[in-house]
PDB file of N, CA and C in Angstrom:
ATOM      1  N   UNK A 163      12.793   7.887  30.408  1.00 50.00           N
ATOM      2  CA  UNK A 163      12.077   8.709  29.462  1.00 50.00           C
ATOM      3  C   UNK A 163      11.792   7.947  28.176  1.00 50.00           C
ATOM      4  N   UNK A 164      12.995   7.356  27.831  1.00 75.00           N
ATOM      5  CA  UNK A 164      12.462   6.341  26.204  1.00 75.00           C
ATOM      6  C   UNK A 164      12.020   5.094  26.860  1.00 75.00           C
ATOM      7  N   UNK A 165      11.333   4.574  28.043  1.00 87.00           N
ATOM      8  CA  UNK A 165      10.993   3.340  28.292  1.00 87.00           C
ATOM      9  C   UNK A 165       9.153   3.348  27.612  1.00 87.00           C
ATOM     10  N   UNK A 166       8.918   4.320  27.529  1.00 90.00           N
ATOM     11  CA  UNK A 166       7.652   4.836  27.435  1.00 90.00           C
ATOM     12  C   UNK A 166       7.103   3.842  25.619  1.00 90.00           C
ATOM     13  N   UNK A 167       8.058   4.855  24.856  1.00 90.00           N
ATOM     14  CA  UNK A 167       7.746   4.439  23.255  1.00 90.00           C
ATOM     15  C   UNK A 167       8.165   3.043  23.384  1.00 90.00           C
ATOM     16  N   UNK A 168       9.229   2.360  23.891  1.00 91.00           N
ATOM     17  CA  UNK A 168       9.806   1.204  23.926  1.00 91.00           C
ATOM     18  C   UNK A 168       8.931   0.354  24.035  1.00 91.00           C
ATOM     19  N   UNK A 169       8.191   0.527  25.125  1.00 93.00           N
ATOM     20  CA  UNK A 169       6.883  -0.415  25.526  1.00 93.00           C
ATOM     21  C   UNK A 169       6.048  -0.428  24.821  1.00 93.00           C
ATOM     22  N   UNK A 170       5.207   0.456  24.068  1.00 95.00           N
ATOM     23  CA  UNK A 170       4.273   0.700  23.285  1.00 95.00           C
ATOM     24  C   UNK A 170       4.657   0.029  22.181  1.00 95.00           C
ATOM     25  N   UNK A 171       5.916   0.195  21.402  1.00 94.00           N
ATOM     26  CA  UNK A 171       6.298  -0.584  19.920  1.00 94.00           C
ATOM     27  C   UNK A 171       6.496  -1.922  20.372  1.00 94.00           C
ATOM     28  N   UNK A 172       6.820  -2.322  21.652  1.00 95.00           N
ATOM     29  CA  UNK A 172       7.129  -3.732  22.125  1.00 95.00           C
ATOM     30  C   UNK A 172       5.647  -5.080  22.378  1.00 95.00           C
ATOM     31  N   UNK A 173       4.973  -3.640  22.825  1.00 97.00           N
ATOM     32  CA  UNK A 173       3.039  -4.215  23.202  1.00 97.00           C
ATOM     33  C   UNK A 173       2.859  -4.144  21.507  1.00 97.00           C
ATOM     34  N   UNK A 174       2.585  -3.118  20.216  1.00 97.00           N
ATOM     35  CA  UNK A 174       1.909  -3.203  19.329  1.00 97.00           C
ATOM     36  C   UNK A 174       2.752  -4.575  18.236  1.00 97.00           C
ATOM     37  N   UNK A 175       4.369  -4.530  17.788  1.00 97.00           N
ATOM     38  CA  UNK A 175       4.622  -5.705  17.549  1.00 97.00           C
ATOM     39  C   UNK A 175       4.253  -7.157  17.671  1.00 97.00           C
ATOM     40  N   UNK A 176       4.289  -7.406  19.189  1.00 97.00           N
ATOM     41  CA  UNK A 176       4.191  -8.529  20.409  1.00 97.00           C
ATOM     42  C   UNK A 176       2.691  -8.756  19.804  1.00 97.00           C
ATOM     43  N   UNK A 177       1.983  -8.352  20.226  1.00 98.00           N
ATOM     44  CA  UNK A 177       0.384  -8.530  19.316  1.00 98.00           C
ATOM     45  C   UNK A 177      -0.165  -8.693  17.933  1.00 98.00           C
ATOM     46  N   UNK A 178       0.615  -7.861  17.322  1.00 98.00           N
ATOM     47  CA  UNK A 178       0.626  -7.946  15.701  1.00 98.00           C
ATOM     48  C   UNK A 178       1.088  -9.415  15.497  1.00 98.00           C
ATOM     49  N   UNK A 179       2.336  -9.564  16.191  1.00 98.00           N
ATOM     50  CA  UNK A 179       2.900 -10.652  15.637  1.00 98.00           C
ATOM     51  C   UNK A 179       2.304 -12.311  15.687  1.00 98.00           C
ATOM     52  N   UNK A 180       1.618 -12.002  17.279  1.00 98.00           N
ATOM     53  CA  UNK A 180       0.868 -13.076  17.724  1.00 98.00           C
ATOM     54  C   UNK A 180      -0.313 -13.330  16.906  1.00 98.00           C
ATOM     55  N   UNK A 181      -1.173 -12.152  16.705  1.00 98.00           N
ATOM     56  CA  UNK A 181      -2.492 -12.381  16.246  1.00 98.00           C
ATOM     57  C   UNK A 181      -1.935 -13.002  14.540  1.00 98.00           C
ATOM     58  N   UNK A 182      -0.976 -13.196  14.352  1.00 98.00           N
ATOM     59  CA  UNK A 182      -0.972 -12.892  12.409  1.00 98.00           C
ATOM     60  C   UNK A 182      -0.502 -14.310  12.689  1.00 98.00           C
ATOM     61  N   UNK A 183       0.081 -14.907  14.004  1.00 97.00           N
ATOM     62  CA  UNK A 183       0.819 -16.469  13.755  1.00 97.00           C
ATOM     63  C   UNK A 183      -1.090 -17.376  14.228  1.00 97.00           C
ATOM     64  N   UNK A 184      -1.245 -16.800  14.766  1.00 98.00           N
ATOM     65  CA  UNK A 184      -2.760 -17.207  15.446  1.00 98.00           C
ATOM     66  C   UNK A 184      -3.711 -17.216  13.861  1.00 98.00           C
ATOM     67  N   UNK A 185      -3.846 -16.307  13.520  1.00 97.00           N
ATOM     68  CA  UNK A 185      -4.589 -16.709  12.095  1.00 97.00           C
ATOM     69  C   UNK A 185      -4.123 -17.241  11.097  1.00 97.00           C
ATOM     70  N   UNK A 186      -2.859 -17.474  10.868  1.00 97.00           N
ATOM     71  CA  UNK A 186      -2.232 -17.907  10.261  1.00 97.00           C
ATOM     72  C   UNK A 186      -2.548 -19.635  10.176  1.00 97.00           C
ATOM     73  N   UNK A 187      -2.164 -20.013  11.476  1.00 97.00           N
ATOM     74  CA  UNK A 187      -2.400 -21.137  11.997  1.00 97.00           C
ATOM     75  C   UNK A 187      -3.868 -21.496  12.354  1.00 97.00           C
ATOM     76  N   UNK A 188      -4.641 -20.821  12.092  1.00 97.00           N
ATOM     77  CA  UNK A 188      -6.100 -21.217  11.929  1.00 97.00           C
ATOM     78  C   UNK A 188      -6.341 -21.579  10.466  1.00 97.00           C
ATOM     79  N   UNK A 189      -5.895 -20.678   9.585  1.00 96.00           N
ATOM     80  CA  UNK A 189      -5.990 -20.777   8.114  1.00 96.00           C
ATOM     81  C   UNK A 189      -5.595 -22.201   7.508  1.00 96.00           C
ATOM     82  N   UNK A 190      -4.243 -22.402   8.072  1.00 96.00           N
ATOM     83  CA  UNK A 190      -3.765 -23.609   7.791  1.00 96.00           C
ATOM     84  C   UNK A 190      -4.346 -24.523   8.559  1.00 96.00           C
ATOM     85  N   UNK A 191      -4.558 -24.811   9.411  1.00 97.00           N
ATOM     86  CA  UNK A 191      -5.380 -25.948   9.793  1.00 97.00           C
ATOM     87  C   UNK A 191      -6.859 -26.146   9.412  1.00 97.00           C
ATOM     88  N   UNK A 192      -7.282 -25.242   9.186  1.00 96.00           N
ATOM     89  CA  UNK A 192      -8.946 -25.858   8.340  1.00 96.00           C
ATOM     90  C   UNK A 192      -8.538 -25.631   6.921  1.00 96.00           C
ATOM     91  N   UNK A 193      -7.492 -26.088   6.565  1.00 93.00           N
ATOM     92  CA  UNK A 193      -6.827 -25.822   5.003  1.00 93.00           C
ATOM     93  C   UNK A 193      -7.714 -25.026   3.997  1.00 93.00           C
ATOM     94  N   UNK A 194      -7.586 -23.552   4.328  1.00 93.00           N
ATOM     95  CA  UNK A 194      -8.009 -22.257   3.806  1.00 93.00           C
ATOM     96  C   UNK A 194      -7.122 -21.636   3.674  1.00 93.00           C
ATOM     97  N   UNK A 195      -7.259 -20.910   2.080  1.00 91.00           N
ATOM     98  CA  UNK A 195      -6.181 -19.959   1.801  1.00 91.00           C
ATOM     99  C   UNK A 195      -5.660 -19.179   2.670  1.00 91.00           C
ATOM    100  N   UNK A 196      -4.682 -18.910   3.088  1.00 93.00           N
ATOM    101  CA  UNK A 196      -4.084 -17.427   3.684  1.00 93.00           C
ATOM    102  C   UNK A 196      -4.384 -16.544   2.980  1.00 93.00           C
ATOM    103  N   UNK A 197      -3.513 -16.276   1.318  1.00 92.00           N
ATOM    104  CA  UNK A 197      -3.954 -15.404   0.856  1.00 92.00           C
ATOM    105  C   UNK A 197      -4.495 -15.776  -0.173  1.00 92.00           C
ATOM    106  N   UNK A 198      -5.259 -14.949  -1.402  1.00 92.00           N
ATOM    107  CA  UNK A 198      -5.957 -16.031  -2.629  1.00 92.00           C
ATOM    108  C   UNK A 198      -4.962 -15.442  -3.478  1.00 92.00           C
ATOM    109  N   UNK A 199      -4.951 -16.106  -4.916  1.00 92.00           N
ATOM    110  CA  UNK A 199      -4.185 -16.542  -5.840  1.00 92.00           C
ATOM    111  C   UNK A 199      -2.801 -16.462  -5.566  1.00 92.00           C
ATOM    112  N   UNK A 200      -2.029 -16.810  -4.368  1.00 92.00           N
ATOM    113  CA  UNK A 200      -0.716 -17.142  -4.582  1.00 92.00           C
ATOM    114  C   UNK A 200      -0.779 -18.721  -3.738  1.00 92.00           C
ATOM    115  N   UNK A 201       0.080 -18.795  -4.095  1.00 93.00           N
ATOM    116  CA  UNK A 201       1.172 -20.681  -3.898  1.00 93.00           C
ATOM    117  C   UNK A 201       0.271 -20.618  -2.290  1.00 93.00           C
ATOM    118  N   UNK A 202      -0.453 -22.044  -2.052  1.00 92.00           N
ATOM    119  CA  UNK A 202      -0.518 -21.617  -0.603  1.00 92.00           C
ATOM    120  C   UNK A 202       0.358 -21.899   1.054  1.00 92.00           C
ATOM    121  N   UNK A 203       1.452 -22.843   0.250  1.00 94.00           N
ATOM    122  CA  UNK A 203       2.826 -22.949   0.785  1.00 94.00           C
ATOM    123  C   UNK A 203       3.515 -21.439   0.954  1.00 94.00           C
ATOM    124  N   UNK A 204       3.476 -21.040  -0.144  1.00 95.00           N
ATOM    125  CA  UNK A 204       4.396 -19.651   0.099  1.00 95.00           C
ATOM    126  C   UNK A 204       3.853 -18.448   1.191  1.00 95.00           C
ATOM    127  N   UNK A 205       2.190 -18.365   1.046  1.00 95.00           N
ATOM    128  CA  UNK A 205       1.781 -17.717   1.543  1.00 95.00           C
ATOM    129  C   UNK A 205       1.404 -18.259   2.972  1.00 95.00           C
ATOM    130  N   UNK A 206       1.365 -19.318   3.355  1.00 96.00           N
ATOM    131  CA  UNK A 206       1.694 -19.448   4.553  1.00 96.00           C
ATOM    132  C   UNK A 206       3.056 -19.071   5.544  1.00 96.00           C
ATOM    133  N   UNK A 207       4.011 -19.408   4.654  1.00 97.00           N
ATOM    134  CA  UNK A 207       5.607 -19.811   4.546  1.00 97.00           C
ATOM    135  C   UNK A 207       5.899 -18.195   5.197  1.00 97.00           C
ATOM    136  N   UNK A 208       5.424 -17.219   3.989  1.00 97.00           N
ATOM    137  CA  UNK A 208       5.710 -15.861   4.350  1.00 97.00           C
ATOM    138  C   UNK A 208       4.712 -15.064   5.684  1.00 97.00           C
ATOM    139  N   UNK A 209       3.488 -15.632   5.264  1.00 97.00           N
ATOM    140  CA  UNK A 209       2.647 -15.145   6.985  1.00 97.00           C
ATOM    141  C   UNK A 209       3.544 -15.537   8.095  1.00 97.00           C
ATOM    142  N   UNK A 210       3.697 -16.993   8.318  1.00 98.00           N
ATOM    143  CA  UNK A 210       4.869 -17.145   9.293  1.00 98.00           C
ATOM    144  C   UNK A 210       5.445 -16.167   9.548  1.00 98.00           C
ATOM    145  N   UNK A 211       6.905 -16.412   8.568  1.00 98.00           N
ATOM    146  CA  UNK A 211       8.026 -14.881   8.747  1.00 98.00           C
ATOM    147  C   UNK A 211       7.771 -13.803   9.167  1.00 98.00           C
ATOM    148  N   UNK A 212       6.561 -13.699   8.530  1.00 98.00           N
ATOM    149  CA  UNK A 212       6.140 -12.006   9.080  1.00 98.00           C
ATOM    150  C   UNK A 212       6.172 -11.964  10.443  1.00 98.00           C
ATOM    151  N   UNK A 213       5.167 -12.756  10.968  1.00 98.00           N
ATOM    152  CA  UNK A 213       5.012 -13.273  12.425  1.00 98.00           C
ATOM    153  C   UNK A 213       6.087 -13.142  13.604  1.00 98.00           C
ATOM    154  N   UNK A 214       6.687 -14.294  12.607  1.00 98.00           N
ATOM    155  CA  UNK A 214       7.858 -14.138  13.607  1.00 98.00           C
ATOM    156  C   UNK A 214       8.936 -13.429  13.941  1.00 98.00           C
ATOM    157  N   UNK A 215       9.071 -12.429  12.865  1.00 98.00           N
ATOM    158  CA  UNK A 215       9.697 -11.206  12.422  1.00 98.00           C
ATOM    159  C   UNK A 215       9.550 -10.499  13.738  1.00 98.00           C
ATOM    160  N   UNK A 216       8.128 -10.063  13.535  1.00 98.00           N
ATOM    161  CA  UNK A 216       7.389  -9.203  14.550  1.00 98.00           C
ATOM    162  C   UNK A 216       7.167  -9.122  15.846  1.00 98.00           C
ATOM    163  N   UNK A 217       7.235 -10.820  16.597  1.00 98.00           N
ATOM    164  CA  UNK A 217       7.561 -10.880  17.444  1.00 98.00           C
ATOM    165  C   UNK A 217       8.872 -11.266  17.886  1.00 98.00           C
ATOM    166  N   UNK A 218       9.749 -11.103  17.532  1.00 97.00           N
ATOM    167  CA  UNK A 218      11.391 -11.091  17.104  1.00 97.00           C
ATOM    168  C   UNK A 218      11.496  -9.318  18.147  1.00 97.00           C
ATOM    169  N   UNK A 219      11.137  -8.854  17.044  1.00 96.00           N
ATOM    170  CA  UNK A 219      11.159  -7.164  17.248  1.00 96.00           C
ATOM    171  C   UNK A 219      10.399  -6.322  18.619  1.00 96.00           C
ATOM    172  N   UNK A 220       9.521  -7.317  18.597  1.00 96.00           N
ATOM    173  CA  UNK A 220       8.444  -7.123  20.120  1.00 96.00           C
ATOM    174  C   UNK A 220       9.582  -7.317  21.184  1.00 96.00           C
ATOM    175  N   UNK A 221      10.169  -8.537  21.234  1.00 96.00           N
ATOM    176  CA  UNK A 221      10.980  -8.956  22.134  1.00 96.00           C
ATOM    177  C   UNK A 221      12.013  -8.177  21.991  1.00 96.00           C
ATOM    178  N   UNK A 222      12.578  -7.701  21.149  1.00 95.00           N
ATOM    179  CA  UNK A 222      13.871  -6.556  20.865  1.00 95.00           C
ATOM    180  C   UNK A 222      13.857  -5.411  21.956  1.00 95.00           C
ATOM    181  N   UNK A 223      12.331  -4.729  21.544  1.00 93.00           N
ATOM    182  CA  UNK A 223      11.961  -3.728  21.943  1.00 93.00           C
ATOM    183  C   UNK A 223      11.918  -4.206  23.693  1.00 93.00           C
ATOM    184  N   UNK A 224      11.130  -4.889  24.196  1.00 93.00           N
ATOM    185  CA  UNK A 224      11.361  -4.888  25.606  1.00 93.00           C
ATOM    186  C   UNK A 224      12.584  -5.570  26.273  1.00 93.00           C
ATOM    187  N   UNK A 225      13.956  -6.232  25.487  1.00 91.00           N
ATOM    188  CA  UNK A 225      14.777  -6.370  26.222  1.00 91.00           C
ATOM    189  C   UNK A 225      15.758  -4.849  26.255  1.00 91.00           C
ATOM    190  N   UNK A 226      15.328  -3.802  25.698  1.00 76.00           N
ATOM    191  CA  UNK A 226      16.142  -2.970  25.607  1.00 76.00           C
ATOM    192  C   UNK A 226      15.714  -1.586  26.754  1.00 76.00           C
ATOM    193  N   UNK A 227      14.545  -2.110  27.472  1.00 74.00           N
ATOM    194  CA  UNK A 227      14.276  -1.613  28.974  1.00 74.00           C
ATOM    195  C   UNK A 227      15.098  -1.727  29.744  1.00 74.00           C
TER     196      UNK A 227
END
């Protein structure tokens, strides 16, 4: 019965997380801001984290099927 939401927060994370390391890593390689007026070390630094946060949590969510 909870495999249902499990999957769904595990699919919307898992994607979030991918697409944000995927632009992320586009940004930085044609050396374009991530975000504008902050550090663009930091704001890469923290897009990362987020990223990987997210798919951290993606993976959470489907080992707990």
């Amino acid at each position: 019965m909870e495999s249902g939401p499990a999957i769904f927060a595990g699919t919307v994370f898992a994607l979030f997380g991918g697409g944000l390391l995927a632009w992320t890593a586009a940004r930085v390689r044609h050396r374009e801001p991530v975000a504008h007026g902050v550090s663009p070390v930091a704001s890469a630094t923290l897009a990362t984290l987020a990223a990987l946060i997210a798919l951290a949590l993606g993976a959470w969510c489907f080992t707990g099927l």
